[in-house]
Coordinates of C-alpha atoms in Angstrom, one line a residue:
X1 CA 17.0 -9.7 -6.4
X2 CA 18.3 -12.5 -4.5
X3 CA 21.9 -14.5 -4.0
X4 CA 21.9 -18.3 -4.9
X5 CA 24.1 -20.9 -5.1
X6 CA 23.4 -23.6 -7.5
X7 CA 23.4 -27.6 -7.3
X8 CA 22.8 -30.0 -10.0
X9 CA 20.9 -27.1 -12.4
X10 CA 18.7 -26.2 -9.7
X11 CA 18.7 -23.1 -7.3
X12 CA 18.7 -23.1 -3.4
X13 CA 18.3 -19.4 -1.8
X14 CA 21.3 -18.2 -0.2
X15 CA 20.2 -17.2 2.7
X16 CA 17.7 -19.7 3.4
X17 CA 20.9 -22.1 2.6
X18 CA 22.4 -20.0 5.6
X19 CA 19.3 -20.4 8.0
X20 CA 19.3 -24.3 7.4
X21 CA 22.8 -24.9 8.5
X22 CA 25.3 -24.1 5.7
X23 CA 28.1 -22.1 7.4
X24 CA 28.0 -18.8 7.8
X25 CA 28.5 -16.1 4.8
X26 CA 29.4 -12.3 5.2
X27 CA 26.6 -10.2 5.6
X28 CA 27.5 -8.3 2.2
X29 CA 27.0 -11.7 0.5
X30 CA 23.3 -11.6 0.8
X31 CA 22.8 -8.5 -0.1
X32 CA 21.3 -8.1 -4.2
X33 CA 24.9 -7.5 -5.1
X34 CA 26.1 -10.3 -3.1
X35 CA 26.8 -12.5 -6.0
X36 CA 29.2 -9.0 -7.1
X37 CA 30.8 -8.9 -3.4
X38 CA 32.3 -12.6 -3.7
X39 CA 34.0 -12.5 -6.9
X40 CA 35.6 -9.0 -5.0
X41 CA 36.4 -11.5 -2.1
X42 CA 37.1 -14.5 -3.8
X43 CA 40.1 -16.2 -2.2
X44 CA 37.4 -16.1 0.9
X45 CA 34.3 -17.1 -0.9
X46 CA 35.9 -20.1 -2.8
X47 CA 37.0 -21.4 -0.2
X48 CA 33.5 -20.7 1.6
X49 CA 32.1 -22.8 -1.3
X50 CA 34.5 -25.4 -1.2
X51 CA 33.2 -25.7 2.6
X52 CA 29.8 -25.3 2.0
X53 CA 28.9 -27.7 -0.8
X54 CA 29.2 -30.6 0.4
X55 CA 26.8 -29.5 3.5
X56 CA 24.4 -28.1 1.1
X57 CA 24.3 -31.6 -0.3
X58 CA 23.6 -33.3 2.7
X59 CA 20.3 -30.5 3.5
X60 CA 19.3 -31.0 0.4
X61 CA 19.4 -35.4 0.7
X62 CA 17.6 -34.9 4.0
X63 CA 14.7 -32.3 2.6
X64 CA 16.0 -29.2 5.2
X65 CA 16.7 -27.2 1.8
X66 CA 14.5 -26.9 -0.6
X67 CA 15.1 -25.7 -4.2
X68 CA 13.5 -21.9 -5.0
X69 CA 10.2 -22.2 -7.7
X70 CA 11.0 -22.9 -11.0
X71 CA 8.6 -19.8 -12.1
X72 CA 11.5 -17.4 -10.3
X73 CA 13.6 -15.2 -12.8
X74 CA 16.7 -15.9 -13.0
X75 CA 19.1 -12.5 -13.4
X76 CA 22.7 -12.5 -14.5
X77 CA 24.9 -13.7 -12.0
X78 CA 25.8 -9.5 -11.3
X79 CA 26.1 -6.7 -13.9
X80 CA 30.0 -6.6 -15.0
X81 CA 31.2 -3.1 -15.9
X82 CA 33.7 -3.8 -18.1
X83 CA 33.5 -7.0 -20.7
X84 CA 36.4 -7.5 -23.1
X85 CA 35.4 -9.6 -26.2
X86 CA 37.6 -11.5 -28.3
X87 CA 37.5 -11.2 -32.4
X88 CA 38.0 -13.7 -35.2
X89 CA 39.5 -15.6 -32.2
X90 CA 38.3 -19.2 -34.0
X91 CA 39.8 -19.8 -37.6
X92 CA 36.9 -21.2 -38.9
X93 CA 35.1 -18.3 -37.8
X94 CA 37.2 -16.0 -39.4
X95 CA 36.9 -18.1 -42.9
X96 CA 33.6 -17.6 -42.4
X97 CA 33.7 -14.0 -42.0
X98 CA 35.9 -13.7 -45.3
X99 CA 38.6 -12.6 -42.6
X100 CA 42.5 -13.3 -43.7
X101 CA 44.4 -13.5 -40.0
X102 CA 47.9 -13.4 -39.9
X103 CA 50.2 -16.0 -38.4
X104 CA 50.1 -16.6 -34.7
X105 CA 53.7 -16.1 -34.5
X106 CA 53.2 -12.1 -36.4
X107 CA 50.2 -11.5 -34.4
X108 CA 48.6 -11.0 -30.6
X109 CA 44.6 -11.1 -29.6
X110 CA 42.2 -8.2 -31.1
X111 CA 40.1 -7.2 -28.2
X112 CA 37.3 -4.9 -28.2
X113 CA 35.1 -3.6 -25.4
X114 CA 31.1 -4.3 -24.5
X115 CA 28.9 -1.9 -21.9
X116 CA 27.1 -2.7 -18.5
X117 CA 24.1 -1.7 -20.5
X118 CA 24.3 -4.8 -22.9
X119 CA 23.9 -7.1 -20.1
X120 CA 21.0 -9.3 -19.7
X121 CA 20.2 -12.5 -18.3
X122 CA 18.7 -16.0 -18.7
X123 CA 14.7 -15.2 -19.9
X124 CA 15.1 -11.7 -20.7
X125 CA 14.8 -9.9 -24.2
X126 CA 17.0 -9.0 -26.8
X127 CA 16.0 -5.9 -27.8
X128 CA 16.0 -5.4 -32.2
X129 CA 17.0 -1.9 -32.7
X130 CA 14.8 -0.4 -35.9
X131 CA 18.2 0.6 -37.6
X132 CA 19.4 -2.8 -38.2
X133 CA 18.4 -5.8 -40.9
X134 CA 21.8 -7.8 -39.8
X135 CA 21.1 -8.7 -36.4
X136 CA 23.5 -11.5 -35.5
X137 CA 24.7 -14.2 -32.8
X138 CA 27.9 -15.4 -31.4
X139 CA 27.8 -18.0 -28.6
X140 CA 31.3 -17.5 -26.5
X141 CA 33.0 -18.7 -23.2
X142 CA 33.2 -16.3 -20.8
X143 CA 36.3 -15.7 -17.7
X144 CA 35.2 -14.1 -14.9
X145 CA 37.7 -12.4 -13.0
X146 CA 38.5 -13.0 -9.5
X147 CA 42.0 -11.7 -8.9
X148 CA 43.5 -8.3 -9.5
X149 CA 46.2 -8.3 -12.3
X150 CA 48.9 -6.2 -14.1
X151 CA 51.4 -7.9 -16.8
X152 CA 50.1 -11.5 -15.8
X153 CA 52.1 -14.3 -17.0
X154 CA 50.4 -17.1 -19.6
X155 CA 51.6 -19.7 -16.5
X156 CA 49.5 -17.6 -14.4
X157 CA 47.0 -16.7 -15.8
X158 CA 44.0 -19.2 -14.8
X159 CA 44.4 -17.9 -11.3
X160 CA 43.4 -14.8 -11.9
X161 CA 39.4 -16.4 -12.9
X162 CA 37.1 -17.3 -10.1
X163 CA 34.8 -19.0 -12.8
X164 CA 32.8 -19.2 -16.0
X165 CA 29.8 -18.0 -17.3
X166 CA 27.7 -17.8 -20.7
X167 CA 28.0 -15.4 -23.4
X168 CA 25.9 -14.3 -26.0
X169 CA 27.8 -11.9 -28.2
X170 CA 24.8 -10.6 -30.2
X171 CA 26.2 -7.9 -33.1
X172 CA 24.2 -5.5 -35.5
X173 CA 26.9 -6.1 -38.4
X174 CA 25.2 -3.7 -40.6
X175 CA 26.2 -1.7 -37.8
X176 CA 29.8 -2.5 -37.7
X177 CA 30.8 -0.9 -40.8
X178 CA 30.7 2.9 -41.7
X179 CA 31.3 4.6 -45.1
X180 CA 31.2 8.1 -43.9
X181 CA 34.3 8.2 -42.1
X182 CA 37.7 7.1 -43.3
X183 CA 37.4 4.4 -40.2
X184 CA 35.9 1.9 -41.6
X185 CA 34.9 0.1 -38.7
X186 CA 32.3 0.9 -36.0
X187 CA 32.4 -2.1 -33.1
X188 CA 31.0 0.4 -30.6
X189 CA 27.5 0.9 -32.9
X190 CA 27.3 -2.8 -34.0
X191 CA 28.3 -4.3 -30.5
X192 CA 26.8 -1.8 -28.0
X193 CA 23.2 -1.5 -28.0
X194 CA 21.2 -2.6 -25.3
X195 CA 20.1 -6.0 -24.5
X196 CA 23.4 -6.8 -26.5
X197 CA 25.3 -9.6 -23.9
X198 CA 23.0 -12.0 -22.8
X199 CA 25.4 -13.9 -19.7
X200 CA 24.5 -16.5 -17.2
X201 CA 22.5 -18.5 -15.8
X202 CA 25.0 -18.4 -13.2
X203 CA 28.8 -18.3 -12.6
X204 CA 30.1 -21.9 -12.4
X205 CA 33.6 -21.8 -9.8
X206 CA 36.8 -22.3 -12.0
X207 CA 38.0 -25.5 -10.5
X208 CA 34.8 -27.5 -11.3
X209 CA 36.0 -26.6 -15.0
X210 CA 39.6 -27.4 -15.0
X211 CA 40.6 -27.2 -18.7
X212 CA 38.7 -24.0 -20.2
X213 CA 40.3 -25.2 -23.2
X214 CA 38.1 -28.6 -23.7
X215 CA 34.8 -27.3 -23.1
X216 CA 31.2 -27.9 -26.1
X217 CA 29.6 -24.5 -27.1
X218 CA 26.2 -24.4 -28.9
X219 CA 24.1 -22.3 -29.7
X220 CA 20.3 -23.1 -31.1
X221 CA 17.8 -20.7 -33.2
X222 CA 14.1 -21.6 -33.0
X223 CA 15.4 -25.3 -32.3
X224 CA 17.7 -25.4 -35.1
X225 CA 21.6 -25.9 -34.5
X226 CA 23.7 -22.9 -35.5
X227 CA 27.1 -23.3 -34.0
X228 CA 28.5 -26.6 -32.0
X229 CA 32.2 -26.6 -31.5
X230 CA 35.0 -27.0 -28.7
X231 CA 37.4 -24.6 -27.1
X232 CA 39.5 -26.7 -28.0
X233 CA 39.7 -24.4 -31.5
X234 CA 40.7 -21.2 -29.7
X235 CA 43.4 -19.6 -32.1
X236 CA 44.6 -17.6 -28.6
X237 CA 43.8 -19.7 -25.5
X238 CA 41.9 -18.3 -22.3
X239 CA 45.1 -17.8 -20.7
X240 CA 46.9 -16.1 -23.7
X241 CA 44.1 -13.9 -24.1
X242 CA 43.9 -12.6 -19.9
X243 CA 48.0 -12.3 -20.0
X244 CA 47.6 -10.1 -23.5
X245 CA 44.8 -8.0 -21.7
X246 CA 46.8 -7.6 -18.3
X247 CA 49.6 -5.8 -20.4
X248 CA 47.4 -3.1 -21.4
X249 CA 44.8 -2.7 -18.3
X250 CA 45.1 -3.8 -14.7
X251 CA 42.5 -6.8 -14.6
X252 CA 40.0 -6.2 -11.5
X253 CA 37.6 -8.8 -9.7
X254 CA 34.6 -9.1 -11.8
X255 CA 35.9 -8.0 -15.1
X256 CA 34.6 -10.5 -17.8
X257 CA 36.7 -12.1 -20.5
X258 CA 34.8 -13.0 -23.8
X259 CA 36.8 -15.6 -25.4
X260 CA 35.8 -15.4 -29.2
X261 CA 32.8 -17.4 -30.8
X262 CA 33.0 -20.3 -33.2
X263 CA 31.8 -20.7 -36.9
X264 CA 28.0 -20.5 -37.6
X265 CA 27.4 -17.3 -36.9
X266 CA 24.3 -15.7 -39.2
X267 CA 26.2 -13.5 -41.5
X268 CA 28.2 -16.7 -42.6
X269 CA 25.1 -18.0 -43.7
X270 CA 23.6 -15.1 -45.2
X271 CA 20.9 -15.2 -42.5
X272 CA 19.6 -12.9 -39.5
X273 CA 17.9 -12.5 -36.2
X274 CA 14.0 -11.3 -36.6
X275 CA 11.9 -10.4 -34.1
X276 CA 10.1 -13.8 -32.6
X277 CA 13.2 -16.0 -33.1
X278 CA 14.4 -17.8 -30.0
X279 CA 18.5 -18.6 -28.8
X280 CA 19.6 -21.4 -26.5
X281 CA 23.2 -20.4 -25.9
X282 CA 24.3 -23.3 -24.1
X283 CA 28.0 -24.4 -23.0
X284 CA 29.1 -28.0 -21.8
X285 CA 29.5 -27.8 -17.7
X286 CA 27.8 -24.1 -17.3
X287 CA 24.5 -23.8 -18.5
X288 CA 22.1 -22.9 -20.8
X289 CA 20.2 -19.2 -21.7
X290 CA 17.3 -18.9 -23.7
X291 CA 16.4 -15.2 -24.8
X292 CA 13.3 -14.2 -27.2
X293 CA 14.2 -11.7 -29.8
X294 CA 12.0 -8.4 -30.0
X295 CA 11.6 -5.6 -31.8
X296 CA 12.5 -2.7 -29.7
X297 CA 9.5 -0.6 -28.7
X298 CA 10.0 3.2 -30.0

């Protein structure tokens, strides 16, 4: 596994990007958790890309950089060990979901938590566990963070995110409820499973997206639109949601904030994932992953 940086969708090798004039990276940067290493350093690595992009450019126009094959897999950007996912953060969503919220004013973000071992990346398989008939999508915006944080203001806020990524927020919700317990909920069995957060292609640097709050979200099943919507819909905004985080948990580099998905999820419809069916989770300025559905091998 190999660094890259990207230019207009397509992929130039990091290192060879280095060997062909692009100044010079840290030697950590290179390394297969390179991509991991700059959002750690990432006052010095965005200002390395602001530097370097406008030479890669320039390589590129005058054929000294060439872009890696097309039939190379692309991972996730790096393997996040903590992702915090926003609920019922769209109204529509929550209609959908027979959910009753409460007033903004009375209420503050519900957060819940996916594992390292959900993570997959652009090409790879969702795995369908055997105990589930109710296997579920959720296209969502993800904030990567760049910048350590305690008690973070809602000002500042967007300075703590070195960029955004895809999100696929795939749930067992047969899973997510439990009748043998007076808990009626069970997030960690519906949300947890491997395979279960598709994210990537690749991590796009916050200032090329400006307003996190005016960005398209889509997401496709065997070609057929299932959600399309805006951030613009957000009950609790990007910035709301990272201030409400940073009062419970300090926020490290490389944590990854899931904002919430939009309506036209499956269970809304009364339809689920089967193994075959294909996803095209795709957001407006990032990127697009497609991932097969399987069912997992016992």
């Amino acid at each position: 596994m190999k660094p890259a940086v990207v230019l207009n969708e397509k992929l130039y090798d990091l290192e060879q990007a280095v060997e062909a004039g692009v100044p010079a990276v840290k030697q950590e940067w290179l390394a297969p958790e390179g991509v991991r290493a700059m959002i750690c350093n990432w006052q010095e690595a965005q200002a390395w890309l602001k530097e370097a992009e406008p030479v890669i450019q320039r390589k590129v126009a005058e054929g000294a950089l060439s872009p890696v094959s097309g039939s190379a897999r692309v991972a996730p950007p790096y393997v996040p060990q903590r992702i915090f996912c926003a609920a019922s953060n769209y109204a529509e969503h929550a209609n959908e979901m027979g959910t009753e919220l409460a007033a903004k004013a009375q209420s503050k973000p519900y957060m819940f938590l996916k594992l390292s071992n959900t993570v997959i990346g652009d090409g790879d398989t969702i795995q369908m566990p055997p105990e589930t008939q109710m296997l579920d999508w959720e296209v969502e915006l993800a904030a990567v963070i760049g910048k350590r944080g305690r008690r973070i203001s809602v000002d500042d806020a967007l300075d703590h995110v070195a960029g955004y990524t895809v999100i696929n927020d795939i749930s067992a919700r047969d899973l997510n409820v439990r009748s043998d317990y007076p808990f009626k909920h069970d997030w960690f069995q519906g949300k947890c499973h491997d395979t279960f957060a598709p994210i990537g292609p690749w991590i796009v640097p916050a200032w090329q997206i400006p307003d996190p709050q005016a960005v398209s979200l889509r997401l496709d099943v065997n070609g057929e639109p299932m959600q399309q919507d805006t951030t613009a819909n957000m009950i609790w905004t990007v910035r709301e949601q990272i201030a409400y985080l940073s009062t419970i948990v300090t926020l490290e580099p490389g944590d990854i904030v899931a904002t919430g998905t939009p309506t036209g999820v499956g269970m809304g419809r009364g339809i689920y994932l089967k193994s075959g069916d294909r996803l095209i989770t795709s957001i407006e300025g990032i990127g697009r992953l497609s991932n097969d559905v399987k069912a997992e091998v016992l």
